């Protein structure tokens, strides 16, 4: 049989569970998830290769209404353009909560030619299941969806259908990526996302968007241990203190959790060092090494 390959977009307002769905579809942590809205700043490709089929899932940044901040405008642009050349769109919404942001996403489908699947996520959260059916029926009247799928990305319920439907729409084409690729993002990028995710988890709303993470070193040592140096760049001294926490506790916890995820993803022991630096501060170029975010067994 000839090879088939194509793009499938996963769209939806922030926080509906797109990253969780991508992770569930690919069975690996390729995208970051968080309770805080809008964590996906980058467009991440998740690649699912099975035999002759290769589905490239495009995890778009959350589309949303407010356009005041430049970053939001950029996110909207990236999201709109990524919808156009795909074979299918998975529109993720949340349980029985439909709001005007969902309407906004829906309005982007006006000129779409490809099929749209409505994935009604987080049904495990819907307490009154009797409400679900009429709600799904009402949703069906909003657009000519190819399928309407109640599902739970977190529990893995019904997500196989998405993989099957995706395969059905793939055109004949050579595979774009080698079969062992899960994402076209480099491992360095994945490592930085993992640190950023933990930052968000530990600092929540306190964390400003301006904080960035750079991977300065990513090297496999002869003994197989992966040495990773991450640099967290903040804008002010106060933010640096916040990230480091009392006696370095916060940074230590962030480092530990990030290391655990990295070890799983890279399938290797990881030695992770994290530094925090104030971005613009020429007067503050001291890079205090604050984190011992690695297991004690790698110390010796
Ligand atoms: N109960 C429940 N929670 C879910 C489910 N799927 C995702 N979540 C939770 O919803 C929150 C947001 O999930 P994400 O996957 O980060 O959402 P997202 O749409 O990628 O968010 P952005 O990156 O902001 O666009 C997380 O706390 C998830 O654990 C689900 O099926 N059931």
mmCIF file of C-alpha atoms and ligand atoms in Angstrom:
data_model
loop_
_atom_site.group_PDB
_atom_site.id
_atom_site.type_symbol
_atom_site.label_atom_id
_atom_site.label_comp_id
_atom_site.label_asym_id
_atom_site.label_seq_id
_atom_site.Cartn_x
_atom_site.Cartn_y
_atom_site.Cartn_z
ATOM 1 C CA UNK A 1 0.000 0.000 0.000
ATOM 2 C CA UNK A 2 1.136 3.502 -0.649
ATOM 3 C CA UNK A 3 1.992 5.832 2.180
ATOM 4 C CA UNK A 4 -0.468 8.352 3.523
ATOM 5 C CA UNK A 5 0.383 11.511 5.377
ATOM 6 C CA UNK A 6 -1.203 14.808 6.336
ATOM 7 C CA UNK A 7 -1.924 17.446 8.950
ATOM 8 C CA UNK A 8 -4.744 17.420 11.481
ATOM 9 C CA UNK A 9 -5.312 20.569 13.541
ATOM 10 C CA UNK A 10 -6.421 20.540 17.126
ATOM 11 C CA UNK A 11 -8.089 23.841 17.947
ATOM 12 C CA UNK A 12 -10.133 25.303 20.767
ATOM 13 C CA UNK A 13 -10.155 28.067 23.321
ATOM 14 C CA UNK A 14 -7.544 27.985 26.085
ATOM 15 C CA UNK A 15 -7.765 25.338 28.751
ATOM 16 C CA UNK A 16 -10.218 22.983 27.085
ATOM 17 C CA UNK A 17 -7.647 20.184 27.075
ATOM 18 C CA UNK A 18 -5.904 20.303 23.699
ATOM 19 C CA UNK A 19 -2.460 19.533 25.069
ATOM 20 C CA UNK A 20 -3.847 16.735 27.192
ATOM 21 C CA UNK A 21 -5.490 15.288 24.092
ATOM 22 C CA UNK A 22 -2.264 15.434 22.080
ATOM 23 C CA UNK A 23 -0.422 13.727 24.906
ATOM 24 C CA UNK A 24 -3.086 11.057 25.143
ATOM 25 C CA UNK A 25 -3.088 10.476 21.388
ATOM 26 C CA UNK A 26 0.638 10.084 21.259
ATOM 27 C CA UNK A 27 1.038 8.384 24.593
ATOM 28 C CA UNK A 28 3.881 10.667 25.547
ATOM 29 C CA UNK A 29 4.349 14.023 27.049
ATOM 30 C CA UNK A 30 4.943 16.070 23.919
ATOM 31 C CA UNK A 31 2.996 19.117 24.860
ATOM 32 C CA UNK A 32 2.696 20.892 28.135
ATOM 33 C CA UNK A 33 -0.456 20.976 30.208
ATOM 34 C CA UNK A 34 -1.388 23.230 33.046
ATOM 35 C CA UNK A 35 -4.353 24.571 34.916
ATOM 36 C CA UNK A 36 -3.337 28.061 33.893
ATOM 37 C CA UNK A 37 -4.854 29.200 30.607
ATOM 38 C CA UNK A 38 -2.715 29.709 27.525
ATOM 39 C CA UNK A 39 0.413 27.833 28.281
ATOM 40 C CA UNK A 40 0.972 26.766 24.709
ATOM 41 C CA UNK A 41 2.996 29.572 23.243
ATOM 42 C CA UNK A 42 4.550 27.474 20.554
ATOM 43 C CA UNK A 43 2.947 25.415 17.884
ATOM 44 C CA UNK A 44 3.952 21.893 18.626
ATOM 45 C CA UNK A 45 3.644 19.044 16.178
ATOM 46 C CA UNK A 46 2.799 15.644 17.475
ATOM 47 C CA UNK A 47 3.471 12.922 14.925
ATOM 48 C CA UNK A 48 1.647 9.624 14.950
ATOM 49 C CA UNK A 49 3.134 7.050 12.607
ATOM 50 C CA UNK A 50 1.496 3.669 12.308
ATOM 51 C CA UNK A 51 2.415 1.481 9.372
ATOM 52 C CA UNK A 52 1.697 3.392 6.176
ATOM 53 C CA UNK A 53 -0.139 6.179 7.974
ATOM 54 C CA UNK A 54 1.445 9.295 9.388
ATOM 55 C CA UNK A 55 -0.799 11.856 11.065
ATOM 56 C CA UNK A 56 0.800 15.131 12.005
ATOM 57 C CA UNK A 57 -1.207 16.753 14.758
ATOM 58 C CA UNK A 58 -0.885 20.504 14.927
ATOM 59 C CA UNK A 59 -1.424 21.761 18.431
ATOM 60 C CA UNK A 60 -2.416 25.362 17.864
ATOM 61 C CA UNK A 61 -2.098 28.056 20.494
ATOM 62 C CA UNK A 62 -5.354 28.907 22.219
ATOM 63 C CA UNK A 63 -7.477 31.137 20.087
ATOM 64 C CA UNK A 64 -9.062 33.892 22.040
ATOM 65 C CA UNK A 65 -10.857 37.131 21.826
ATOM 66 C CA UNK A 66 -8.760 39.634 23.654
ATOM 67 C CA UNK A 67 -6.233 41.131 21.270
ATOM 68 C CA UNK A 68 -4.688 43.801 23.423
ATOM 69 C CA UNK A 69 -1.428 42.120 24.053
ATOM 70 C CA UNK A 70 0.947 41.544 21.183
ATOM 71 C CA UNK A 71 1.479 37.990 22.218
ATOM 72 C CA UNK A 72 -2.226 37.312 21.858
ATOM 73 C CA UNK A 73 -2.258 38.773 18.370
ATOM 74 C CA UNK A 74 0.622 36.544 17.411
ATOM 75 C CA UNK A 75 -1.090 33.540 18.869
ATOM 76 C CA UNK A 76 -4.243 34.297 16.932
ATOM 77 C CA UNK A 77 -2.330 34.673 13.710
ATOM 78 C CA UNK A 78 -0.499 31.413 14.203
ATOM 79 C CA UNK A 79 -3.721 29.656 15.036
ATOM 80 C CA UNK A 80 -5.650 31.036 12.050
ATOM 81 C CA UNK A 81 -2.998 30.207 9.502
ATOM 82 C CA UNK A 82 -2.461 26.733 10.814
ATOM 83 C CA UNK A 83 -6.086 25.840 10.182
ATOM 84 C CA UNK A 84 -5.919 26.295 6.436
ATOM 85 C CA UNK A 85 -3.812 23.528 5.022
ATOM 86 C CA UNK A 86 -5.014 20.674 7.145
ATOM 87 C CA UNK A 87 -7.015 17.573 6.233
ATOM 88 C CA UNK A 88 -9.255 17.752 9.264
ATOM 89 C CA UNK A 89 -9.892 19.958 12.269
ATOM 90 C CA UNK A 90 -10.551 18.654 15.748
ATOM 91 C CA UNK A 91 -12.458 21.376 17.566
ATOM 92 C CA UNK A 92 -12.150 20.764 21.281
ATOM 93 C CA UNK A 93 -14.750 22.208 23.647
ATOM 94 C CA UNK A 94 -15.416 21.625 27.294
ATOM 95 C CA UNK A 95 -18.305 19.516 28.603
ATOM 96 C CA UNK A 96 -21.508 21.483 28.721
ATOM 97 C CA UNK A 97 -19.712 24.828 28.971
ATOM 98 C CA UNK A 98 -19.985 26.645 25.676
ATOM 99 C CA UNK A 99 -19.011 30.307 25.705
ATOM 100 C CA UNK A 100 -18.302 33.230 23.379
ATOM 101 C CA UNK A 101 -14.693 32.159 22.917
ATOM 102 C CA UNK A 102 -15.976 28.924 21.425
ATOM 103 C CA UNK A 103 -18.142 31.011 19.099
ATOM 104 C CA UNK A 104 -15.041 32.903 18.087
ATOM 105 C CA UNK A 105 -13.173 29.719 17.229
ATOM 106 C CA UNK A 106 -16.193 28.443 15.328
ATOM 107 C CA UNK A 107 -16.307 31.652 13.293
ATOM 108 C CA UNK A 108 -12.847 30.787 11.903
ATOM 109 C CA UNK A 109 -14.322 27.759 10.173
ATOM 110 C CA UNK A 110 -16.430 29.797 7.784
ATOM 111 C CA UNK A 111 -14.284 29.124 4.722
ATOM 112 C CA UNK A 112 -12.994 25.747 5.746
ATOM 113 C CA UNK A 113 -13.308 22.943 3.237
ATOM 114 C CA UNK A 114 -12.080 20.089 5.372
ATOM 115 C CA UNK A 115 -14.227 18.137 7.846
ATOM 116 C CA UNK A 116 -14.483 19.321 11.436
ATOM 117 C CA UNK A 117 -14.861 16.935 14.349
ATOM 118 C CA UNK A 118 -16.357 18.405 17.493
ATOM 119 C CA UNK A 119 -14.598 16.821 20.471
ATOM 120 C CA UNK A 120 -16.588 17.485 23.604
ATOM 121 C CA UNK A 121 -13.925 16.980 26.233
ATOM 122 C CA UNK A 122 -13.982 16.568 30.009
ATOM 123 C CA UNK A 123 -17.217 14.612 30.011
ATOM 124 C CA UNK A 124 -15.925 12.954 33.164
ATOM 125 C CA UNK A 125 -16.629 16.343 34.762
ATOM 126 C CA UNK A 126 -20.251 16.512 33.657
ATOM 127 C CA UNK A 127 -22.187 15.519 36.745
ATOM 128 C CA UNK A 128 -25.635 15.477 35.279
ATOM 129 C CA UNK A 129 -25.228 13.125 32.311
ATOM 130 C CA UNK A 130 -28.821 13.721 31.266
ATOM 131 C CA UNK A 131 -27.838 17.211 30.220
ATOM 132 C CA UNK A 132 -25.250 15.878 27.842
ATOM 133 C CA UNK A 133 -27.415 14.513 25.064
ATOM 134 C CA UNK A 134 -29.561 17.623 24.531
ATOM 135 C CA UNK A 135 -26.398 19.703 24.779
ATOM 136 C CA UNK A 136 -24.707 17.638 22.046
ATOM 137 C CA UNK A 137 -27.807 17.950 19.890
ATOM 138 C CA UNK A 138 -27.782 21.710 20.300
ATOM 139 C CA UNK A 139 -24.094 21.854 19.402
ATOM 140 C CA UNK A 140 -24.813 19.873 16.256
ATOM 141 C CA UNK A 141 -27.018 22.704 15.023
ATOM 142 C CA UNK A 142 -24.209 25.249 15.195
ATOM 143 C CA UNK A 143 -22.145 23.773 12.391
ATOM 144 C CA UNK A 144 -22.115 20.870 10.011
ATOM 145 C CA UNK A 145 -19.730 18.781 12.070
ATOM 146 C CA UNK A 146 -18.530 15.530 10.540
ATOM 147 C CA UNK A 147 -18.706 13.844 13.942
ATOM 148 C CA UNK A 148 -19.573 14.889 17.470
ATOM 149 C CA UNK A 149 -17.548 12.982 19.993
ATOM 150 C CA UNK A 150 -18.031 13.110 23.757
ATOM 151 C CA UNK A 151 -14.657 12.222 25.257
ATOM 152 C CA UNK A 152 -12.191 12.586 28.090
ATOM 153 C CA UNK A 153 -8.597 13.312 27.180
ATOM 154 C CA UNK A 154 -7.563 12.861 30.770
ATOM 155 C CA UNK A 155 -9.096 9.420 31.125
ATOM 156 C CA UNK A 156 -8.360 8.417 27.553
ATOM 157 C CA UNK A 157 -12.054 7.764 26.855
ATOM 158 C CA UNK A 158 -13.030 7.702 23.179
ATOM 159 C CA UNK A 159 -9.807 9.214 21.895
ATOM 160 C CA UNK A 160 -9.030 6.227 19.668
ATOM 161 C CA UNK A 161 -11.856 7.370 17.388
ATOM 162 C CA UNK A 162 -9.928 10.545 16.657
ATOM 163 C CA UNK A 163 -6.922 8.556 15.570
ATOM 164 C CA UNK A 164 -9.102 6.382 13.320
ATOM 165 C CA UNK A 165 -10.913 9.313 11.709
ATOM 166 C CA UNK A 166 -7.632 11.107 11.186
ATOM 167 C CA UNK A 167 -6.252 8.123 9.281
ATOM 168 C CA UNK A 168 -9.328 8.073 7.056
ATOM 169 C CA UNK A 169 -8.743 11.588 5.760
ATOM 170 C CA UNK A 170 -5.008 11.364 5.102
ATOM 171 C CA UNK A 171 -4.124 11.817 1.432
ATOM 172 C CA UNK A 172 -1.634 9.666 -0.378
ATOM 173 C CA UNK A 173 1.753 11.137 0.296
ATOM 174 C CA UNK A 174 5.178 10.136 1.392
ATOM 175 C CA UNK A 175 5.768 10.521 5.103
ATOM 176 C CA UNK A 176 7.154 13.906 6.086
ATOM 177 C CA UNK A 177 9.043 12.552 9.073
ATOM 178 C CA UNK A 178 11.021 9.440 9.937
ATOM 179 C CA UNK A 179 8.807 6.965 11.739
ATOM 180 C CA UNK A 180 10.445 7.297 15.132
ATOM 181 C CA UNK A 181 9.770 11.033 15.296
ATOM 182 C CA UNK A 182 7.162 12.049 17.819
ATOM 183 C CA UNK A 183 7.701 15.737 17.466
ATOM 184 C CA UNK A 184 9.795 17.820 15.121
ATOM 185 C CA UNK A 185 10.747 20.061 17.976
ATOM 186 C CA UNK A 186 14.229 19.475 19.143
ATOM 187 C CA UNK A 187 14.905 17.764 22.403
ATOM 188 C CA UNK A 188 16.247 21.057 23.709
ATOM 189 C CA UNK A 189 12.922 22.677 23.083
ATOM 190 C CA UNK A 190 11.131 19.826 24.803
ATOM 191 C CA UNK A 191 13.429 20.200 27.791
ATOM 192 C CA UNK A 192 12.743 23.925 28.035
ATOM 193 C CA UNK A 193 8.991 23.324 27.819
ATOM 194 C CA UNK A 194 9.231 20.917 30.727
ATOM 195 C CA UNK A 195 10.968 23.470 32.898
ATOM 196 C CA UNK A 196 8.457 26.105 31.859
ATOM 197 C CA UNK A 197 5.552 23.837 32.662
ATOM 198 C CA UNK A 198 6.867 23.250 36.175
ATOM 199 C CA UNK A 199 7.424 26.976 36.640
ATOM 200 C CA UNK A 200 3.779 27.519 35.829
ATOM 201 C CA UNK A 201 2.645 24.735 38.050
ATOM 202 C CA UNK A 202 4.607 25.996 41.032
ATOM 203 C CA UNK A 203 4.112 29.717 40.533
ATOM 204 C CA UNK A 204 0.732 29.842 38.833
ATOM 205 C CA UNK A 205 -0.601 33.307 38.303
ATOM 206 C CA UNK A 206 2.387 34.874 40.001
ATOM 207 C CA UNK A 207 4.520 33.989 37.024
ATOM 208 C CA UNK A 208 4.737 36.714 34.406
ATOM 209 C CA UNK A 209 4.601 35.789 30.712
ATOM 210 C CA UNK A 210 7.960 37.428 30.181
ATOM 211 C CA UNK A 211 9.764 34.563 31.885
ATOM 212 C CA UNK A 212 11.607 32.400 29.390
ATOM 213 C CA UNK A 213 13.638 29.233 29.616
ATOM 214 C CA UNK A 214 16.737 28.497 27.575
ATOM 215 C CA UNK A 215 18.626 25.257 27.412
ATOM 216 C CA UNK A 216 22.314 26.048 27.447
ATOM 217 C CA UNK A 217 23.625 22.531 27.475
ATOM 218 C CA UNK A 218 22.126 19.263 26.346
ATOM 219 C CA UNK A 219 24.709 16.546 26.288
ATOM 220 C CA UNK A 220 24.803 12.797 26.698
ATOM 221 C CA UNK A 221 27.808 11.781 28.775
ATOM 222 C CA UNK A 222 29.764 8.610 28.131
ATOM 223 C CA UNK A 223 28.042 6.934 31.099
ATOM 224 C CA UNK A 224 24.672 7.537 29.424
ATOM 225 C CA UNK A 225 23.514 10.294 31.768
ATOM 226 C CA UNK A 226 22.030 13.265 29.980
ATOM 227 C CA UNK A 227 23.419 16.570 31.290
ATOM 228 C CA UNK A 228 21.032 19.440 30.849
ATOM 229 C CA UNK A 229 21.612 23.039 31.888
ATOM 230 C CA UNK A 230 18.555 25.259 31.850
ATOM 231 C CA UNK A 231 18.542 29.007 32.257
ATOM 232 C CA UNK A 232 15.435 30.740 33.543
ATOM 233 C CA UNK A 233 15.394 34.358 32.442
ATOM 234 C CA UNK A 234 13.318 36.768 34.476
ATOM 235 C CA UNK A 235 12.921 40.520 34.247
ATOM 236 C CA UNK A 236 13.350 41.667 37.785
ATOM 237 C CA UNK A 237 15.278 40.743 40.871
ATOM 238 C CA UNK A 238 11.985 40.187 42.719
ATOM 239 C CA UNK A 239 10.924 37.593 40.170
ATOM 240 C CA UNK A 240 14.223 35.850 40.567
ATOM 241 C CA UNK A 241 13.648 35.572 44.309
ATOM 242 C CA UNK A 242 10.155 34.283 43.645
ATOM 243 C CA UNK A 243 11.392 31.532 41.315
ATOM 244 C CA UNK A 244 14.141 30.498 43.690
ATOM 245 C CA UNK A 245 11.908 30.544 46.765
ATOM 246 C CA UNK A 246 12.831 30.361 50.387
ATOM 247 C CA UNK A 247 16.252 28.705 50.686
ATOM 248 C CA UNK A 248 15.964 27.598 47.084
ATOM 249 C CA UNK A 249 13.052 25.329 47.863
ATOM 250 C CA UNK A 250 10.869 26.326 44.958
ATOM 251 C CA UNK A 251 13.567 25.966 42.354
ATOM 252 C CA UNK A 252 14.582 22.672 43.819
ATOM 253 C CA UNK A 253 11.037 21.354 43.509
ATOM 254 C CA UNK A 254 10.713 22.702 39.960
ATOM 255 C CA UNK A 255 14.001 21.064 39.015
ATOM 256 C CA UNK A 256 13.057 17.763 40.528
ATOM 257 C CA UNK A 257 9.699 17.524 38.770
ATOM 258 C CA UNK A 258 11.165 18.669 35.443
ATOM 259 C CA UNK A 259 13.915 16.071 35.740
ATOM 260 C CA UNK A 260 11.406 13.291 36.341
ATOM 261 C CA UNK A 261 9.493 14.233 33.172
ATOM 262 C CA UNK A 262 12.698 14.546 31.160
ATOM 263 C CA UNK A 263 13.875 11.119 32.236
ATOM 264 C CA UNK A 264 10.621 9.653 31.031
ATOM 265 C CA UNK A 265 10.628 11.458 27.713
ATOM 266 C CA UNK A 266 14.294 10.975 26.869
ATOM 267 C CA UNK A 267 14.358 7.511 28.378
ATOM 268 C CA UNK A 268 17.609 8.292 30.118
ATOM 269 C CA UNK A 269 18.975 9.348 33.470
ATOM 270 C CA UNK A 270 19.101 13.125 33.596
ATOM 271 C CA UNK A 271 21.369 15.447 35.511
ATOM 272 C CA UNK A 272 19.624 18.796 35.494
ATOM 273 C CA UNK A 273 21.021 22.112 36.614
ATOM 274 C CA UNK A 274 18.890 25.225 36.584
ATOM 275 C CA UNK A 275 20.114 28.804 36.807
ATOM 276 C CA UNK A 276 18.028 31.912 37.248
ATOM 277 C CA UNK A 277 19.139 35.149 35.702
ATOM 278 C CA UNK A 278 17.683 38.625 35.408
ATOM 279 C CA UNK A 279 17.327 39.292 31.676
ATOM 280 C CA UNK A 280 18.289 42.886 31.067
ATOM 281 C CA UNK A 281 20.447 43.305 34.123
ATOM 282 C CA UNK A 282 24.006 44.058 33.005
ATOM 283 C CA UNK A 283 24.579 44.878 36.639
ATOM 284 C CA UNK A 284 23.219 41.552 37.659
ATOM 285 C CA UNK A 285 25.153 39.084 35.654
ATOM 286 C CA UNK A 286 25.905 36.793 38.510
ATOM 287 C CA UNK A 287 24.550 33.428 37.655
ATOM 288 C CA UNK A 288 24.058 31.918 41.021
ATOM 289 C CA UNK A 289 23.594 28.215 40.651
ATOM 290 C CA UNK A 290 20.670 27.625 42.886
ATOM 291 C CA UNK A 291 19.081 24.405 41.977
ATOM 292 C CA UNK A 292 20.072 20.875 42.794
ATOM 293 C CA UNK A 293 17.264 19.494 40.717
ATOM 294 C CA UNK A 294 18.661 16.036 40.268
ATOM 295 C CA UNK A 295 18.516 12.793 42.149
ATOM 296 C CA UNK A 296 21.010 12.278 44.926
ATOM 297 C CA UNK A 297 22.213 9.140 43.245
ATOM 298 C CA UNK A 298 23.830 11.169 40.500
ATOM 299 C CA UNK A 299 25.813 13.284 42.896
ATOM 300 C CA UNK A 300 28.729 10.968 43.380
HETATM 301 N N1 LIG B 1 -11.545 16.436 34.205
HETATM 302 C C1 LIG B 1 -10.844 16.570 33.073
HETATM 303 N N2 LIG B 1 -9.873 17.491 32.993
HETATM 304 C C2 LIG B 1 -9.176 17.603 31.845
HETATM 305 C C3 LIG B 1 -9.454 16.770 30.717
HETATM 306 N N3 LIG B 1 -8.620 17.134 29.717
HETATM 307 C C4 LIG B 1 -7.848 18.142 30.194
HETATM 308 N N4 LIG B 1 -8.162 18.426 31.481
HETATM 309 C C5 LIG B 1 -7.553 19.435 32.357
HETATM 310 O O1 LIG B 1 -7.792 20.726 31.845
HETATM 311 C C6 LIG B 1 -6.691 21.598 32.093
HETATM 312 C C7 LIG B 1 -6.211 22.236 30.791
HETATM 313 O O2 LIG B 1 -5.720 21.236 29.923
HETATM 314 P P1 LIG B 1 -4.693 21.568 28.744
HETATM 315 O O3 LIG B 1 -4.496 20.295 27.999
HETATM 316 O O4 LIG B 1 -3.500 22.288 29.253
HETATM 317 O O5 LIG B 1 -5.550 22.605 27.893
HETATM 318 P P2 LIG B 1 -5.182 23.356 26.533
HETATM 319 O O6 LIG B 1 -6.436 23.450 25.762
HETATM 320 O O7 LIG B 1 -4.017 22.718 25.867
HETATM 321 O O8 LIG B 1 -4.790 24.777 27.091
HETATM 322 P P3 LIG B 1 -3.941 25.955 26.380
HETATM 323 O O9 LIG B 1 -2.548 25.438 26.245
HETATM 324 O O10 LIG B 1 -4.068 27.023 27.378
HETATM 325 O O11 LIG B 1 -4.605 26.266 25.080
HETATM 326 C C8 LIG B 1 -5.616 20.722 32.754
HETATM 327 O O12 LIG B 1 -5.712 20.919 34.149
HETATM 328 C C9 LIG B 1 -6.034 19.317 32.369
HETATM 329 O O13 LIG B 1 -5.621 18.345 33.309
HETATM 330 C C10 LIG B 1 -10.515 15.783 30.837
HETATM 331 O O14 LIG B 1 -10.826 15.009 29.932
HETATM 332 N N5 LIG B 1 -11.155 15.743 32.030
#
